[in-house]
Amino acid sequence: MILSISGVPGSGKTSAGKLVARKLGFAFHSTGGLFRKMAEERGLTINELMKLGEEDITIHERIDDAQRRLGIEQDRFVIEGRLSWHFIPHSFKILLLCDTREAARRTYEAKRASDNDRRVEADYQSIEETEKAIIDRNASDILGYQKHYGINYLDPKHFDVVIDTTTSTGPEETTKRIIEALPKT
């Protein structure tokens, strides 16, 4: 079984994905981590790289190909990424949503955590600034994915389960909800 977790920035994709993988004894992969590495290699922030990706499809092709290969070559993993469901169509597809203000709060606080991998994300000075950046990033993602792939990554019809994490008490609760939604085998 392969689980793909998509969602808006700050919805808890990575945190829940890691916990789900650990609880199921699966490997965990993150497209966000791949994008962060690519941004760091180019000396850009993640937002700058995503903006370039609106016009330059090669930025996405590297990540897309890695996801396709994973879906063909491996099993028993969780992958977090906005388009993972698209590149691994046989995965169990999960969409995490979150109110933008709450997502901004989470993102702002995560950036300040000492044990995070968000070095290439901009250093926002407030939750309001973070919220604006999330709105801009999401608009950029939607535009880029529509232009390059002809899809809206937030359309619930693409997913097996949709979970709103806005009022979630944390990744543990989201993880529990994901595991409860999995098909019984």
mmCIF file of N, CA, C and O in Angstrom, residues 62-126:
data_model
loop_
_atom_site.group_PDB
_atom_site.id
_atom_site.type_symbol
_atom_site.label_atom_id
_atom_site.label_comp_id
_atom_site.label_asym_id
_atom_site.label_seq_id
_atom_site.Cartn_x
_atom_site.Cartn_y
_atom_site.Cartn_z
ATOM 1 N N ARG A 62 11.908 17.101 -12.274
ATOM 2 C CA ARG A 62 12.814 16.319 -11.424
ATOM 3 C C ARG A 62 12.049 15.663 -10.274
ATOM 4 O O ARG A 62 12.237 14.474 -9.983
ATOM 5 N N ILE A 63 11.184 16.400 -9.635
ATOM 6 C CA ILE A 63 10.387 15.876 -8.525
ATOM 7 C C ILE A 63 9.343 14.889 -9.049
ATOM 8 O O ILE A 63 9.122 13.825 -8.456
ATOM 9 N N ASP A 64 8.704 15.229 -10.155
ATOM 10 C CA ASP A 64 7.671 14.364 -10.743
ATOM 11 C C ASP A 64 8.233 12.990 -11.086
ATOM 12 O O ASP A 64 7.636 11.958 -10.765
ATOM 13 N N ASP A 65 9.389 12.979 -11.729
ATOM 14 C CA ASP A 65 10.012 11.712 -12.117
ATOM 15 C C ASP A 65 10.388 10.876 -10.901
ATOM 16 O O ASP A 65 10.224 9.649 -10.901
ATOM 17 N N ALA A 66 10.880 11.514 -9.864
ATOM 18 C CA ALA A 66 11.239 10.789 -8.638
ATOM 19 C C ALA A 66 10.002 10.130 -8.033
ATOM 20 O O ALA A 66 10.056 8.971 -7.588
ATOM 21 N N GLN A 67 8.873 10.836 -8.046
ATOM 22 C CA GLN A 67 7.643 10.265 -7.498
ATOM 23 C C GLN A 67 7.150 9.086 -8.334
ATOM 24 O O GLN A 67 6.759 8.052 -7.786
ATOM 25 N N ARG A 68 7.160 9.245 -9.646
ATOM 26 C CA ARG A 68 6.736 8.146 -10.531
ATOM 27 C C ARG A 68 7.567 6.894 -10.274
ATOM 28 O O ARG A 68 7.022 5.794 -10.160
ATOM 29 N N ARG A 69 8.890 7.077 -10.201
ATOM 30 C CA ARG A 69 9.776 5.934 -9.955
ATOM 31 C C ARG A 69 9.465 5.261 -8.625
ATOM 32 O O ARG A 69 9.433 4.035 -8.542
ATOM 33 N N LEU A 70 9.267 6.055 -7.601
ATOM 34 C CA LEU A 70 8.924 5.491 -6.298
ATOM 35 C C LEU A 70 7.665 4.636 -6.394
ATOM 36 O O LEU A 70 7.610 3.527 -5.840
ATOM 37 N N GLY A 71 6.645 5.170 -7.059
ATOM 38 C CA GLY A 71 5.378 4.446 -7.185
ATOM 39 C C GLY A 71 5.500 3.141 -7.942
ATOM 40 O O GLY A 71 4.731 2.206 -7.716
ATOM 41 N N ILE A 72 6.460 3.056 -8.845
ATOM 42 C CA ILE A 72 6.681 1.844 -9.632
ATOM 43 C C ILE A 72 7.592 0.861 -8.900
ATOM 44 O O ILE A 72 7.348 -0.350 -8.887
ATOM 45 N N GLU A 73 8.624 1.378 -8.268
ATOM 46 C CA GLU A 73 9.672 0.535 -7.709
ATOM 47 C C GLU A 73 9.459 0.121 -6.261
ATOM 48 O O GLU A 73 10.056 -0.849 -5.806
ATOM 49 N N GLN A 74 8.642 0.863 -5.519
ATOM 50 C CA GLN A 74 8.513 0.581 -4.090
ATOM 51 C C GLN A 74 7.052 0.417 -3.683
ATOM 52 O O GLN A 74 6.142 0.781 -4.422
ATOM 53 N N ASP A 75 6.880 -0.116 -2.496
ATOM 54 C CA ASP A 75 5.567 -0.263 -1.880
ATOM 55 C C ASP A 75 5.746 0.021 -0.391
ATOM 56 O O ASP A 75 6.869 0.156 0.092
ATOM 57 N N ARG A 76 4.641 0.136 0.301
ATOM 58 C CA ARG A 76 4.660 0.340 1.749
ATOM 59 C C ARG A 76 5.408 1.620 2.129
ATOM 60 O O ARG A 76 6.385 1.602 2.844
ATOM 61 N N PHE A 77 4.913 2.739 1.587
ATOM 62 C CA PHE A 77 5.478 4.028 1.975
ATOM 63 C C PHE A 77 4.399 5.092 1.974
ATOM 64 O O PHE A 77 3.325 4.925 1.392
ATOM 65 N N VAL A 78 4.706 6.178 2.668
ATOM 66 C CA VAL A 78 3.875 7.376 2.701
ATOM 67 C C VAL A 78 4.673 8.454 1.984
ATOM 68 O O VAL A 78 5.864 8.631 2.252
ATOM 69 N N ILE A 79 4.017 9.159 1.073
ATOM 70 C CA ILE A 79 4.665 10.277 0.395
ATOM 71 C C ILE A 79 3.823 11.526 0.583
ATOM 72 O O ILE A 79 2.604 11.500 0.422
ATOM 73 N N GLU A 80 4.490 12.587 0.957
ATOM 74 C CA GLU A 80 3.849 13.873 1.167
ATOM 75 C C GLU A 80 4.219 14.776 0.010
ATOM 76 O O GLU A 80 5.396 14.954 -0.277
ATOM 77 N N GLY A 81 3.217 15.292 -0.684
ATOM 78 C CA GLY A 81 3.451 16.218 -1.776
ATOM 79 C C GLY A 81 2.142 16.615 -2.427
ATOM 80 O O GLY A 81 1.217 15.814 -2.513
ATOM 81 N N ARG A 82 2.053 17.832 -2.881
ATOM 82 C CA ARG A 82 0.796 18.326 -3.436
ATOM 83 C C ARG A 82 0.299 17.508 -4.628
ATOM 84 O O ARG A 82 -0.892 17.345 -4.809
ATOM 85 N N LEU A 83 1.212 16.995 -5.461
ATOM 86 C CA LEU A 83 0.796 16.236 -6.646
ATOM 87 C C LEU A 83 1.148 14.757 -6.585
ATOM 88 O O LEU A 83 1.037 14.049 -7.586
ATOM 89 N N SER A 84 1.539 14.265 -5.434
ATOM 90 C CA SER A 84 1.916 12.848 -5.324
ATOM 91 C C SER A 84 0.788 11.923 -5.773
ATOM 92 O O SER A 84 1.035 10.914 -6.434
ATOM 93 N N TRP A 85 -0.437 12.265 -5.445
ATOM 94 C CA TRP A 85 -1.592 11.453 -5.860
ATOM 95 C C TRP A 85 -1.662 11.340 -7.381
ATOM 96 O O TRP A 85 -2.099 10.334 -7.916
ATOM 97 N N HIS A 86 -1.249 12.383 -8.078
ATOM 98 C CA HIS A 86 -1.312 12.423 -9.537
ATOM 99 C C HIS A 86 -0.227 11.538 -10.160
ATOM 100 O O HIS A 86 -0.477 10.858 -11.155
ATOM 101 N N PHE A 87 0.949 11.547 -9.580
ATOM 102 C CA PHE A 87 2.063 10.782 -10.133
ATOM 103 C C PHE A 87 2.111 9.346 -9.636
ATOM 104 O O PHE A 87 2.825 8.520 -10.200
ATOM 105 N N ILE A 88 1.352 9.067 -8.586
ATOM 106 C CA ILE A 88 1.220 7.693 -8.087
ATOM 107 C C ILE A 88 -0.283 7.411 -7.989
ATOM 108 O O ILE A 88 -0.877 7.389 -6.911
ATOM 109 N N PRO A 89 -0.928 7.215 -9.138
ATOM 110 C CA PRO A 89 -2.390 7.125 -9.167
ATOM 111 C C PRO A 89 -2.971 5.927 -8.415
ATOM 112 O O PRO A 89 -4.137 5.965 -8.032
ATOM 113 N N HIS A 90 -2.174 4.906 -8.177
ATOM 114 C CA HIS A 90 -2.678 3.734 -7.451
ATOM 115 C C HIS A 90 -2.526 3.885 -5.933
ATOM 116 O O HIS A 90 -2.846 2.966 -5.185
ATOM 117 N N SER A 91 -2.071 5.055 -5.470
ATOM 118 C CA SER A 91 -1.933 5.288 -4.030
ATOM 119 C C SER A 91 -3.298 5.547 -3.399
ATOM 120 O O SER A 91 -4.265 5.896 -4.088
ATOM 121 N N PHE A 92 -3.371 5.397 -2.074
ATOM 122 C CA PHE A 92 -4.538 5.831 -1.316
ATOM 123 C C PHE A 92 -4.319 7.322 -1.099
ATOM 124 O O PHE A 92 -3.336 7.738 -0.478
ATOM 125 N N LYS A 93 -5.234 8.137 -1.600
ATOM 126 C CA LYS A 93 -5.025 9.581 -1.720
ATOM 127 C C LYS A 93 -5.734 10.355 -0.596
ATOM 128 O O LYS A 93 -6.939 10.238 -0.422
ATOM 129 N N ILE A 94 -4.941 11.156 0.115
ATOM 130 C CA ILE A 94 -5.430 11.916 1.262
ATOM 131 C C ILE A 94 -5.190 13.404 1.007
ATOM 132 O O ILE A 94 -4.089 13.802 0.620
ATOM 133 N N LEU A 95 -6.205 14.219 1.229
ATOM 134 C CA LEU A 95 -6.088 15.669 1.110
ATOM 135 C C LEU A 95 -6.285 16.294 2.483
ATOM 136 O O LEU A 95 -7.302 16.053 3.131
ATOM 137 N N LEU A 96 -5.304 17.096 2.922
ATOM 138 C CA LEU A 96 -5.418 17.828 4.176
ATOM 139 C C LEU A 96 -5.665 19.302 3.870
ATOM 140 O O LEU A 96 -4.913 19.919 3.116
ATOM 141 N N LEU A 97 -6.706 19.829 4.451
ATOM 142 C CA LEU A 97 -7.055 21.244 4.306
ATOM 143 C C LEU A 97 -6.865 21.940 5.643
ATOM 144 O O LEU A 97 -6.853 21.302 6.692
ATOM 145 N N CYS A 98 -6.737 23.256 5.613
ATOM 146 C CA CYS A 98 -6.587 24.031 6.841
ATOM 147 C C CYS A 98 -6.912 25.485 6.541
ATOM 148 O O CYS A 98 -6.542 26.002 5.477
ATOM 149 N N ASP A 99 -7.558 26.131 7.468
ATOM 150 C CA ASP A 99 -7.803 27.563 7.379
ATOM 151 C C ASP A 99 -6.468 28.286 7.218
ATOM 152 O O ASP A 99 -5.486 27.954 7.894
ATOM 153 N N THR A 100 -6.409 29.273 6.340
ATOM 154 C CA THR A 100 -5.154 29.940 6.022
ATOM 155 C C THR A 100 -4.523 30.600 7.245
ATOM 156 O O THR A 100 -3.308 30.549 7.426
ATOM 157 N N ARG A 101 -5.311 31.204 8.098
ATOM 158 C CA ARG A 101 -4.753 31.873 9.291
ATOM 159 C C ARG A 101 -4.088 30.851 10.216
ATOM 160 O O ARG A 101 -2.994 31.088 10.733
ATOM 161 N N GLU A 102 -4.748 29.718 10.422
ATOM 162 C CA GLU A 102 -4.177 28.666 11.275
ATOM 163 C C GLU A 102 -2.932 28.072 10.618
ATOM 164 O O GLU A 102 -1.929 27.805 11.288
ATOM 165 N N ALA A 103 -2.972 27.872 9.313
ATOM 166 C CA ALA A 103 -1.801 27.354 8.594
ATOM 167 C C ALA A 103 -0.624 28.321 8.731
ATOM 168 O O ALA A 103 0.523 27.896 8.902
ATOM 169 N N ALA A 104 -0.905 29.617 8.679
ATOM 170 C CA ALA A 104 0.150 30.625 8.839
ATOM 171 C C ALA A 104 0.753 30.557 10.238
ATOM 172 O O ALA A 104 1.977 30.636 10.401
ATOM 173 N N ARG A 105 -0.088 30.405 11.233
ATOM 174 C CA ARG A 105 0.420 30.301 12.609
ATOM 175 C C ARG A 105 1.353 29.101 12.738
ATOM 176 O O ARG A 105 2.455 29.193 13.274
ATOM 177 N N ARG A 106 0.915 27.957 12.215
ATOM 178 C CA ARG A 106 1.729 26.738 12.297
ATOM 179 C C ARG A 106 3.054 26.918 11.552
ATOM 180 O O ARG A 106 4.111 26.528 12.044
ATOM 181 N N THR A 107 2.985 27.480 10.350
ATOM 182 C CA THR A 107 4.183 27.660 9.533
ATOM 183 C C THR A 107 5.150 28.626 10.205
ATOM 184 O O THR A 107 6.359 28.381 10.251
ATOM 185 N N TYR A 108 4.634 29.702 10.744
ATOM 186 C CA TYR A 108 5.447 30.704 11.434
ATOM 187 C C TYR A 108 6.166 30.071 12.623
ATOM 188 O O TYR A 108 7.366 30.269 12.812
ATOM 189 N N GLU A 109 5.426 29.288 13.404
ATOM 190 C CA GLU A 109 6.027 28.645 14.574
ATOM 191 C C GLU A 109 7.015 27.550 14.167
ATOM 192 O O GLU A 109 8.061 27.391 14.804
ATOM 193 N N ALA A 110 6.719 26.806 13.117
ATOM 194 C CA ALA A 110 7.624 25.744 12.659
ATOM 195 C C ALA A 110 8.947 26.326 12.189
ATOM 196 O O ALA A 110 10.010 25.735 12.415
ATOM 197 N N LYS A 111 8.909 27.453 11.546
ATOM 198 C CA LYS A 111 10.130 28.097 11.061
ATOM 199 C C LYS A 111 11.047 28.445 12.222
ATOM 200 O O LYS A 111 12.262 28.414 12.096
ATOM 201 N N ARG A 112 10.482 28.762 13.351
ATOM 202 C CA ARG A 112 11.265 29.162 14.501
ATOM 203 C C ARG A 112 11.762 27.974 15.332
ATOM 204 O O ARG A 112 12.591 28.142 16.211
ATOM 205 N N ALA A 113 11.267 26.786 15.060
ATOM 206 C CA ALA A 113 11.725 25.598 15.783
ATOM 207 C C ALA A 113 13.178 25.318 15.415
ATOM 208 O O ALA A 113 13.580 25.440 14.262
ATOM 209 N N SER A 114 13.947 24.946 16.367
ATOM 210 C CA SER A 114 15.378 24.740 16.114
ATOM 211 C C SER A 114 15.670 23.446 15.371
ATOM 212 O O SER A 114 16.735 23.296 14.791
ATOM 213 N N ASP A 115 14.749 22.508 15.363
ATOM 214 C CA ASP A 115 15.004 21.197 14.748
ATOM 215 C C ASP A 115 14.216 21.020 13.457
ATOM 216 O O ASP A 115 13.758 19.940 13.135
ATOM 217 N N ASN A 116 14.079 22.070 12.660
ATOM 218 C CA ASN A 116 13.310 21.949 11.422
ATOM 219 C C ASN A 116 14.222 21.996 10.205
ATOM 220 O O ASN A 116 15.389 22.347 10.299
ATOM 221 N N ASP A 117 13.640 21.650 9.054
ATOM 222 C CA ASP A 117 14.403 21.652 7.788
ATOM 223 C C ASP A 117 13.897 22.745 6.861
ATOM 224 O O ASP A 117 13.886 22.602 5.662
ATOM 225 N N ARG A 118 13.518 23.877 7.426
ATOM 226 C CA ARG A 118 12.911 24.951 6.650
ATOM 227 C C ARG A 118 13.858 26.146 6.481
ATOM 228 O O ARG A 118 13.430 27.280 6.415
ATOM 229 N N ARG A 119 15.148 25.886 6.396
ATOM 230 C CA ARG A 119 16.137 26.959 6.273
ATOM 231 C C ARG A 119 15.918 27.812 5.034
ATOM 232 O O ARG A 119 16.220 28.994 5.048
ATOM 233 N N VAL A 120 15.445 27.217 3.949
ATOM 234 C CA VAL A 120 15.311 27.982 2.708
ATOM 235 C C VAL A 120 13.955 28.677 2.588
ATOM 236 O O VAL A 120 13.681 29.297 1.582
ATOM 237 N N GLU A 121 13.141 28.569 3.599
ATOM 238 C CA GLU A 121 11.883 29.306 3.573
ATOM 239 C C GLU A 121 12.161 30.705 4.098
ATOM 240 O O GLU A 121 13.024 30.914 4.944
ATOM 241 N N ALA A 122 11.435 31.658 3.584
ATOM 242 C CA ALA A 122 11.634 33.052 3.974
ATOM 243 C C ALA A 122 11.446 33.207 5.480
ATOM 244 O O ALA A 122 10.692 32.469 6.111
ATOM 245 N N ASP A 123 12.128 34.174 6.044
ATOM 246 C CA ASP A 123 12.054 34.421 7.480
ATOM 247 C C ASP A 123 10.995 35.484 7.751
ATOM 248 O O ASP A 123 11.287 36.672 7.847
ATOM 249 N N TYR A 124 9.751 35.045 7.818
ATOM 250 C CA TYR A 124 8.644 35.975 8.018
ATOM 251 C C TYR A 124 8.691 36.563 9.416
ATOM 252 O O TYR A 124 9.029 35.885 10.379
ATOM 253 N N GLN A 125 8.313 37.819 9.505
ATOM 254 C CA GLN A 125 8.397 38.542 10.766
ATOM 255 C C GLN A 125 7.105 38.507 11.578
ATOM 256 O O GLN A 125 7.087 38.953 12.718
ATOM 257 N N SER A 126 6.030 37.987 10.981
ATOM 258 C CA SER A 126 4.759 37.936 11.694
ATOM 259 C C SER A 126 3.871 36.852 11.084
ATOM 260 O O SER A 126 4.124 36.375 9.972
#
